[in-house]
Structures are given as C-alpha cells and as structure tokens.
PDB file of C-alpha atoms in Angstrom:
ATOM      1  CA  UNK C   1       0.062   0.044  -0.005  1.00  0.00           C
ATOM      2  CA  UNK C   2       1.189   3.453  -0.578  1.00  0.00           C
ATOM      3  CA  UNK C   3       2.613   5.399   2.381  1.00  0.00           C
ATOM      4  CA  UNK C   4       4.012   8.787   2.950  1.00  0.00           C
ATOM      5  CA  UNK C   5       6.623   9.724   5.406  1.00  0.00           C
ATOM      6  CA  UNK C   6       7.666  13.082   6.849  1.00  0.00           C
ATOM      7  CA  UNK C   7      11.065  13.349   8.349  1.00  0.00           C
ATOM      8  CA  UNK C   8      10.805  15.194  11.451  1.00  0.00           C
ATOM      9  CA  UNK C   9       7.511  15.555  13.552  1.00  0.00           C
ATOM     10  CA  UNK C  10       8.845  19.015  14.562  1.00  0.00           C
ATOM     11  CA  UNK C  11      11.088  21.530  13.067  1.00  0.00           C
ATOM     12  CA  UNK C  12      12.158  24.807  14.315  1.00  0.00           C
ATOM     13  CA  UNK C  13      13.922  27.736  12.244  1.00  0.00           C
ATOM     14  CA  UNK C  14      14.808  31.249  12.958  1.00  0.00           C
ATOM     15  CA  UNK C  15      13.091  33.917  11.111  1.00  0.00           C
ATOM     16  CA  UNK C  16      14.519  34.604   8.065  1.00  0.00           C
ATOM     17  CA  UNK C  17      16.228  31.119   7.819  1.00  0.00           C
ATOM     18  CA  UNK C  18      15.715  28.633   5.094  1.00  0.00           C
ATOM     19  CA  UNK C  19      12.597  26.221   5.545  1.00  0.00           C
ATOM     20  CA  UNK C  20      13.024  22.469   4.521  1.00  0.00           C
ATOM     21  CA  UNK C  21      10.318  20.072   5.195  1.00  0.00           C
ATOM     22  CA  UNK C  22      10.887  16.594   4.129  1.00  0.00           C
ATOM     23  CA  UNK C  23       8.505  14.181   2.424  1.00  0.00           C
ATOM     24  CA  UNK C  24       9.112  10.702   0.818  1.00  0.00           C
ATOM     25  CA  UNK C  25       6.477   8.393  -0.717  1.00  0.00           C
ATOM     26  CA  UNK C  26       6.588   4.632  -1.419  1.00  0.00           C
ATOM     27  CA  UNK C  27       5.019   4.235  -4.868  1.00  0.00           C
ATOM     28  CA  UNK C  28       7.475   3.198  -7.769  1.00  0.00           C
ATOM     29  CA  UNK C  29       4.920   5.043  -9.851  1.00  0.00           C
ATOM     30  CA  UNK C  30       4.990   8.611  -9.572  1.00  0.00           C
ATOM     31  CA  UNK C  31       1.663   9.648  -7.871  1.00  0.00           C
ATOM     32  CA  UNK C  32       0.040  13.055  -7.725  1.00  0.00           C
ATOM     33  CA  UNK C  33       1.757  14.940  -4.694  1.00  0.00           C
ATOM     34  CA  UNK C  34       0.314  17.688  -2.428  1.00  0.00           C
ATOM     35  CA  UNK C  35       1.524  19.733   0.521  1.00  0.00           C
ATOM     36  CA  UNK C  36      -1.143  21.339   2.855  1.00  0.00           C
ATOM     37  CA  UNK C  37      -0.863  23.645   5.323  1.00  0.00           C
ATOM     38  CA  UNK C  38      -3.211  23.655   8.666  1.00  0.00           C
ATOM     39  CA  UNK C  39      -3.092  26.801  10.689  1.00  0.00           C
ATOM     40  CA  UNK C  40      -4.103  26.461  14.358  1.00  0.00           C
ATOM     41  CA  UNK C  41      -7.761  25.504  14.903  1.00  0.00           C
ATOM     42  CA  UNK C  42      -8.241  25.534  11.235  1.00  0.00           C
ATOM     43  CA  UNK C  43      -8.787  23.041   8.436  1.00  0.00           C
ATOM     44  CA  UNK C  44      -6.188  22.278   5.798  1.00  0.00           C
ATOM     45  CA  UNK C  45      -5.560  24.157   2.715  1.00  0.00           C
ATOM     46  CA  UNK C  46      -3.496  23.693  -0.300  1.00  0.00           C
ATOM     47  CA  UNK C  47      -0.041  24.952  -0.567  1.00  0.00           C
ATOM     48  CA  UNK C  48       1.006  23.351  -3.843  1.00  0.00           C
ATOM     49  CA  UNK C  49       0.668  20.181  -5.940  1.00  0.00           C
ATOM     50  CA  UNK C  50       2.511  18.410  -8.527  1.00  0.00           C
ATOM     51  CA  UNK C  51       0.763  16.539 -11.228  1.00  0.00           C
ATOM     52  CA  UNK C  52       3.177  16.349 -14.404  1.00  0.00           C
ATOM     53  CA  UNK C  53       5.698  18.338 -16.008  1.00  0.00           C
ATOM     54  CA  UNK C  54       8.096  20.771 -14.496  1.00  0.00           C
ATOM     55  CA  UNK C  55       9.498  19.065 -11.390  1.00  0.00           C
ATOM     56  CA  UNK C  56       9.820  22.531  -9.330  1.00  0.00           C
ATOM     57  CA  UNK C  57       6.380  23.492  -8.294  1.00  0.00           C
ATOM     58  CA  UNK C  58       5.845  26.950  -6.898  1.00  0.00           C
ATOM     59  CA  UNK C  59       2.988  27.522  -4.277  1.00  0.00           C
ATOM     60  CA  UNK C  60       1.424  30.138  -2.214  1.00  0.00           C
ATOM     61  CA  UNK C  61       3.297  32.277   0.427  1.00  0.00           C
ATOM     62  CA  UNK C  62       6.582  31.824  -1.182  1.00  0.00           C
ATOM     63  CA  UNK C  63       6.875  27.960  -0.815  1.00  0.00           C
ATOM     64  CA  UNK C  64       8.127  25.658  -3.511  1.00  0.00           C
ATOM     65  CA  UNK C  65       8.693  21.990  -3.905  1.00  0.00           C
ATOM     66  CA  UNK C  66      10.747  19.750  -5.910  1.00  0.00           C
ATOM     67  CA  UNK C  67       9.713  16.296  -7.287  1.00  0.00           C
ATOM     68  CA  UNK C  68      12.578  13.970  -7.542  1.00  0.00           C
ATOM     69  CA  UNK C  69      11.431  10.518  -9.184  1.00  0.00           C
ATOM     70  CA  UNK C  70      14.802   8.914  -8.187  1.00  0.00           C
ATOM     71  CA  UNK C  71      14.529   9.563  -4.611  1.00  0.00           C
ATOM     72  CA  UNK C  72      10.787   9.163  -4.474  1.00  0.00           C
ATOM     73  CA  UNK C  73      10.637  12.761  -2.592  1.00  0.00           C
ATOM     74  CA  UNK C  74       8.703  15.937  -2.559  1.00  0.00           C
ATOM     75  CA  UNK C  75      10.520  18.220   0.079  1.00  0.00           C
ATOM     76  CA  UNK C  76       8.938  21.575   0.835  1.00  0.00           C
ATOM     77  CA  UNK C  77      11.259  24.839   0.974  1.00  0.00           C
ATOM     78  CA  UNK C  78      11.074  28.362   1.603  1.00  0.00           C
ATOM     79  CA  UNK C  79      13.997  30.619   1.356  1.00  0.00           C
ATOM     80  CA  UNK C  80      13.184  32.807   4.339  1.00  0.00           C
ATOM     81  CA  UNK C  81      11.004  31.893   7.118  1.00  0.00           C
ATOM     82  CA  UNK C  82       8.264  34.377   8.462  1.00  0.00           C
ATOM     83  CA  UNK C  83       6.394  34.270  11.719  1.00  0.00           C
ATOM     84  CA  UNK C  84       3.344  33.472   9.882  1.00  0.00           C
ATOM     85  CA  UNK C  85       4.689  30.271   8.660  1.00  0.00           C
ATOM     86  CA  UNK C  86       4.245  28.754  11.985  1.00  0.00           C
ATOM     87  CA  UNK C  87       1.931  25.654  11.200  1.00  0.00           C
ATOM     88  CA  UNK C  88       1.677  22.166  10.793  1.00  0.00           C
ATOM     89  CA  UNK C  89       2.467  20.814   7.139  1.00  0.00           C
ATOM     90  CA  UNK C  90       1.091  17.887   5.476  1.00  0.00           C
ATOM     91  CA  UNK C  91       2.395  15.969   2.495  1.00  0.00           C
ATOM     92  CA  UNK C  92      -0.100  13.858   0.630  1.00  0.00           C
ATOM     93  CA  UNK C  93      -0.192  11.552  -2.334  1.00  0.00           C
ATOM     94  CA  UNK C  94      -3.107  10.602  -4.530  1.00  0.00           C
ATOM     95  CA  UNK C  95      -3.275   6.987  -4.212  1.00  0.00           C
ATOM     96  CA  UNK C  96      -2.803   5.046  -7.428  1.00  0.00           C
ATOM     97  CA  UNK C  97      -3.700   1.752  -5.959  1.00  0.00           C
ATOM     98  CA  UNK C  98      -7.346   3.054  -5.493  1.00  0.00           C
ATOM     99  CA  UNK C  99      -7.472   4.262  -8.823  1.00  0.00           C
ATOM    100  CA  UNK C 100      -7.078   7.563  -7.348  1.00  0.00           C
ATOM    101  CA  UNK C 101     -10.046   7.661  -5.223  1.00  0.00           C
ATOM    102  CA  UNK C 102      -8.144   8.257  -2.088  1.00  0.00           C
ATOM    103  CA  UNK C 103      -5.531  10.488  -0.781  1.00  0.00           C
ATOM    104  CA  UNK C 104      -2.923   9.356   1.668  1.00  0.00           C
ATOM    105  CA  UNK C 105      -1.718  11.983   4.076  1.00  0.00           C
ATOM    106  CA  UNK C 106       1.762  11.892   6.132  1.00  0.00           C
ATOM    107  CA  UNK C 107       1.728  12.335   9.736  1.00  0.00           C
ATOM    108  CA  UNK C 108       2.617  15.988   9.395  1.00  0.00           C
ATOM    109  CA  UNK C 109       5.367  18.329  10.510  1.00  0.00           C
ATOM    110  CA  UNK C 110       5.051  21.042  12.948  1.00  0.00           C
ATOM    111  CA  UNK C 111       7.153  24.333  11.900  1.00  0.00           C
ATOM    112  CA  UNK C 112       7.824  26.625  14.721  1.00  0.00           C
ATOM    113  CA  UNK C 113       9.523  30.012  13.703  1.00  0.00           C
ATOM    114  CA  UNK C 114      11.715  31.529  16.315  1.00  0.00           C
ATOM    115  CA  UNK C 115      12.000  35.499  16.370  1.00  0.00           C
TER     116      UNK C 115
ATOM    117  CA  UNK F   1     -19.205  30.959  -1.744  1.00  0.00           C
ATOM    118  CA  UNK F   2     -18.753  29.359   1.536  1.00  0.00           C
ATOM    119  CA  UNK F   3     -16.605  26.183   0.609  1.00  0.00           C
ATOM    120  CA  UNK F   4     -17.334  23.426   3.057  1.00  0.00           C
ATOM    121  CA  UNK F   5     -19.155  24.220   6.081  1.00  0.00           C
ATOM    122  CA  UNK F   6     -19.361  21.820   9.177  1.00  0.00           C
ATOM    123  CA  UNK F   7     -21.478  21.876  12.340  1.00  0.00           C
ATOM    124  CA  UNK F   8     -21.304  21.747  15.108  1.00  0.00           C
ATOM    125  CA  UNK F   9     -17.672  23.237  15.944  1.00  0.00           C
ATOM    126  CA  UNK F  10     -17.441  21.613  19.449  1.00  0.00           C
ATOM    127  CA  UNK F  11     -19.311  18.736  21.032  1.00  0.00           C
ATOM    128  CA  UNK F  12     -19.151  16.541  24.178  1.00  0.00           C
ATOM    129  CA  UNK F  13     -20.777  13.415  24.040  1.00  0.00           C
ATOM    130  CA  UNK F  14     -21.165  10.821  26.961  1.00  0.00           C
ATOM    131  CA  UNK F  15     -20.389   7.188  26.058  1.00  0.00           C
ATOM    132  CA  UNK F  16     -23.081   5.459  24.466  1.00  0.00           C
ATOM    133  CA  UNK F  17     -24.676   8.634  22.883  1.00  0.00           C
ATOM    134  CA  UNK F  18     -25.170   9.054  19.195  1.00  0.00           C
ATOM    135  CA  UNK F  19     -24.939  12.273  17.243  1.00  0.00           C
ATOM    136  CA  UNK F  20     -24.446  13.660  13.403  1.00  0.00           C
ATOM    137  CA  UNK F  21     -21.952  15.597  12.233  1.00  0.00           C
ATOM    138  CA  UNK F  22     -23.162  17.860   9.047  1.00  0.00           C
ATOM    139  CA  UNK F  23     -21.135  18.607   6.252  1.00  0.00           C
ATOM    140  CA  UNK F  24     -22.203  20.658   3.127  1.00  0.00           C
ATOM    141  CA  UNK F  25     -20.468  21.959   0.256  1.00  0.00           C
ATOM    142  CA  UNK F  26     -21.696  24.544  -2.391  1.00  0.00           C
ATOM    143  CA  UNK F  27     -18.729  24.031  -4.976  1.00  0.00           C
ATOM    144  CA  UNK F  28     -20.827  21.188  -6.787  1.00  0.00           C
ATOM    145  CA  UNK F  29     -18.040  18.855  -5.978  1.00  0.00           C
ATOM    146  CA  UNK F  30     -18.678  15.011  -6.806  1.00  0.00           C
ATOM    147  CA  UNK F  31     -16.092  13.653  -4.214  1.00  0.00           C
ATOM    148  CA  UNK F  32     -16.285  14.006  -0.559  1.00  0.00           C
ATOM    149  CA  UNK F  33     -14.518  12.656   2.476  1.00  0.00           C
ATOM    150  CA  UNK F  34     -14.679  12.559   6.216  1.00  0.00           C
ATOM    151  CA  UNK F  35     -11.269  12.329   8.069  1.00  0.00           C
ATOM    152  CA  UNK F  36     -10.389  12.221  11.678  1.00  0.00           C
ATOM    153  CA  UNK F  37      -7.224  13.693  13.072  1.00  0.00           C
ATOM    154  CA  UNK F  38      -5.351  12.522  16.267  1.00  0.00           C
ATOM    155  CA  UNK F  39      -2.132  14.231  17.414  1.00  0.00           C
ATOM    156  CA  UNK F  40       0.767  13.212  15.533  1.00  0.00           C
ATOM    157  CA  UNK F  41      -0.903  10.756  13.635  1.00  0.00           C
ATOM    158  CA  UNK F  42      -1.825  12.669  10.484  1.00  0.00           C
ATOM    159  CA  UNK F  43      -5.437  12.429   8.899  1.00  0.00           C
ATOM    160  CA  UNK F  44      -7.179   8.853   8.523  1.00  0.00           C
ATOM    161  CA  UNK F  45      -9.968   8.656   6.136  1.00  0.00           C
ATOM    162  CA  UNK F  46     -13.117   7.118   7.759  1.00  0.00           C
ATOM    163  CA  UNK F  47     -15.460   7.287   4.727  1.00  0.00           C
ATOM    164  CA  UNK F  48     -15.778   8.738   1.079  1.00  0.00           C
ATOM    165  CA  UNK F  49     -18.173   9.415  -1.668  1.00  0.00           C
ATOM    166  CA  UNK F  50     -17.752   9.642  -5.302  1.00  0.00           C
ATOM    167  CA  UNK F  51     -21.269  10.870  -5.879  1.00  0.00           C
ATOM    168  CA  UNK F  52     -24.642  11.128  -4.700  1.00  0.00           C
ATOM    169  CA  UNK F  53     -25.844   7.565  -3.718  1.00  0.00           C
ATOM    170  CA  UNK F  54     -22.326   6.162  -3.607  1.00  0.00           C
ATOM    171  CA  UNK F  55     -20.221   5.729  -0.376  1.00  0.00           C
ATOM    172  CA  UNK F  56     -17.321   3.719   0.581  1.00  0.00           C
ATOM    173  CA  UNK F  57     -15.203   2.730   3.474  1.00  0.00           C
ATOM    174  CA  UNK F  58     -11.806   4.287   4.288  1.00  0.00           C
ATOM    175  CA  UNK F  59      -9.131   3.173   6.659  1.00  0.00           C
ATOM    176  CA  UNK F  60     -11.202   3.430   9.915  1.00  0.00           C
ATOM    177  CA  UNK F  61     -14.840   3.063   9.264  1.00  0.00           C
ATOM    178  CA  UNK F  62     -15.864   1.108  12.446  1.00  0.00           C
ATOM    179  CA  UNK F  63     -18.268   3.041  14.565  1.00  0.00           C
ATOM    180  CA  UNK F  64     -19.205   5.445  11.831  1.00  0.00           C
ATOM    181  CA  UNK F  65     -21.878   5.444   9.168  1.00  0.00           C
ATOM    182  CA  UNK F  66     -22.431   7.946   6.451  1.00  0.00           C
ATOM    183  CA  UNK F  67     -25.046   8.614   3.701  1.00  0.00           C
ATOM    184  CA  UNK F  68     -24.926  10.949   0.561  1.00  0.00           C
ATOM    185  CA  UNK F  69     -28.214  11.627  -0.732  1.00  0.00           C
ATOM    186  CA  UNK F  70     -27.605  15.036  -2.406  1.00  0.00           C
ATOM    187  CA  UNK F  71     -24.301  16.401  -3.958  1.00  0.00           C
ATOM    188  CA  UNK F  72     -24.002  18.864  -1.344  1.00  0.00           C
ATOM    189  CA  UNK F  73     -24.412  17.217   2.068  1.00  0.00           C
ATOM    190  CA  UNK F  74     -22.512  14.251   3.594  1.00  0.00           C
ATOM    191  CA  UNK F  75     -23.362  13.870   7.206  1.00  0.00           C
ATOM    192  CA  UNK F  76     -21.219  11.541   9.369  1.00  0.00           C
ATOM    193  CA  UNK F  77     -23.278   9.501  12.054  1.00  0.00           C
ATOM    194  CA  UNK F  78     -21.585   8.455  15.139  1.00  0.00           C
ATOM    195  CA  UNK F  79     -23.436   5.641  16.997  1.00  0.00           C
ATOM    196  CA  UNK F  80     -22.598   4.472  20.539  1.00  0.00           C
ATOM    197  CA  UNK F  81     -20.113   6.792  21.111  1.00  0.00           C
ATOM    198  CA  UNK F  82     -16.888   5.833  22.485  1.00  0.00           C
ATOM    199  CA  UNK F  83     -13.803   7.508  24.050  1.00  0.00           C
ATOM    200  CA  UNK F  84     -11.655   6.295  21.293  1.00  0.00           C
ATOM    201  CA  UNK F  85     -13.929   8.250  18.972  1.00  0.00           C
ATOM    202  CA  UNK F  86     -12.570  11.649  20.758  1.00  0.00           C
ATOM    203  CA  UNK F  87     -10.797  13.563  17.833  1.00  0.00           C
ATOM    204  CA  UNK F  88     -11.123  16.273  15.275  1.00  0.00           C
ATOM    205  CA  UNK F  89     -13.258  15.457  12.421  1.00  0.00           C
ATOM    206  CA  UNK F  90     -12.717  17.185   9.232  1.00  0.00           C
ATOM    207  CA  UNK F  91     -15.046  17.145   6.237  1.00  0.00           C
ATOM    208  CA  UNK F  92     -13.599  17.556   2.494  1.00  0.00           C
ATOM    209  CA  UNK F  93     -14.459  17.998  -0.891  1.00  0.00           C
ATOM    210  CA  UNK F  94     -12.774  17.815  -4.384  1.00  0.00           C
ATOM    211  CA  UNK F  95     -14.087  18.410  -7.830  1.00  0.00           C
ATOM    212  CA  UNK F  96     -12.799  14.810  -8.994  1.00  0.00           C
ATOM    213  CA  UNK F  97     -10.018  12.344  -7.978  1.00  0.00           C
ATOM    214  CA  UNK F  98      -6.363  12.169  -8.803  1.00  0.00           C
ATOM    215  CA  UNK F  99      -4.785  15.590  -9.488  1.00  0.00           C
ATOM    216  CA  UNK F 100      -7.472  17.645  -7.958  1.00  0.00           C
ATOM    217  CA  UNK F 101      -6.993  19.163  -4.546  1.00  0.00           C
ATOM    218  CA  UNK F 102      -9.569  18.597  -1.586  1.00  0.00           C
ATOM    219  CA  UNK F 103     -11.050  21.595   0.102  1.00  0.00           C
ATOM    220  CA  UNK F 104     -11.518  21.370   4.140  1.00  0.00           C
ATOM    221  CA  UNK F 105     -13.878  22.251   6.298  1.00  0.00           C
ATOM    222  CA  UNK F 106     -12.788  23.900   9.635  1.00  0.00           C
ATOM    223  CA  UNK F 107     -13.316  20.882  11.759  1.00  0.00           C
ATOM    224  CA  UNK F 108     -15.596  19.329  14.728  1.00  0.00           C
ATOM    225  CA  UNK F 109     -13.873  18.950  17.864  1.00  0.00           C
ATOM    226  CA  UNK F 110     -15.744  15.869  19.495  1.00  0.00           C
ATOM    227  CA  UNK F 111     -14.969  14.810  23.165  1.00  0.00           C
ATOM    228  CA  UNK F 112     -16.540  11.519  24.161  1.00  0.00           C
ATOM    229  CA  UNK F 113     -16.503  10.983  28.251  1.00  0.00           C
TER     230      UNK F 113
END
C-alpha cells in the first residue's frame, strides 16, 4: 500500500532562515503529490501540488517543492521563514492503488519559527 | 461561496450517545471525504463518496456511518460513542480524483467522556 513519510515531527527555524520540510512516498509509479498547511484551529488548505511536467512547483506564500523521482521525494522549501509560517504541514499523495479515489496523508510536521 | 461548512464546531458526548456531524459544500464537487485527526497521526480516512448515492469505507470506518443523498451534503453518524472516538473531524470535498486538491471544512472537535 502507498505510504507517505515526513522526516521530523517538529522543525524549528529562526525567522529569515531557510525552511526545509521533508516528504518521501513509497510508490514506484509517480503519484500526484500535494502539500497542505494547517494553521491552528483551522482546516487544511493547499500550498502546492505536482501533477505532471516541471518538477519544481511553486505555491502560495513563497513555498516551493521539487519532485525527485529517483529519490521518491517531494521536499518543501521556503528561502526565508516568516513568523506567519508557523503551522502544521502535511504531505499527501493521490493513491494510484485505489485508482486515485483516496489521498494518503503523511503524519505532519509542525513548524515553529523563532524570532 | 462558503466552501465546505461543518456543524457543530465543538461537542461533548457521553459514552453510548449518538450524534450526526453535518457537512455541506457549495462547490458542486462530486467527491466528499470524512477524516479524523489525532495528535501526531495525520489524517485518517473514515468514509468517502464519489457522488450522490455512492459511499465507501476508508481506513477507519468502524463505529461510523454515512449517507450521501445529495451532492451538497455528506453527514457522518456516530452510533454508541466511545472514548476512542474523541478526535477532530474534518470534512473535505474535491471536484474529482487524482490531481484535484481537496477543500477542507473548519473541523468539529468531539470529546467523548
């Protein structure tokens, strides 16, 4: 079955520093890939997604992610962290095993930004 | 557009009670989902629907039931509530599957004591 791993349940960065959140998936066939963000006491909202084509995907709020097939990875980055980036981040894949009916979510990474 | 709305926002149930969590979307989406979120566990799929009248089980369906009589509504029924059902519940919808993103409601925080 498809699975998603996110290395590091908690990540802390200083304001202005690089943000790197890691995501790896298990499928040998490239799935559709998503990053969602969840602010406190809110639902999830889409940051960015990879479907086909260019492997570097740009999203909202200055985030971007690069799909690397050889590494089965889809890491999320932002060059300069802002206090407002403090949130929970979820990587997700659209599950080819269920003909894409379901989306598999990773366990999440909580990002703290230190002033 | 309101997007995906959920009611109630909070609820406390006693063990053995039942309740229905309401979910409505106004985007004419075919796909709808119910997830539960427990700390450090990500989101677990409870049930999903690919259209009115069609529902299917997700990863953790035991203790829950759903129905989908209209495109807009996808209520989640908890029968005989148990402490293990204490969680935050999210409803989501998407236009279709695969490359289409999901839109989430604000969640319902449920405590069973």
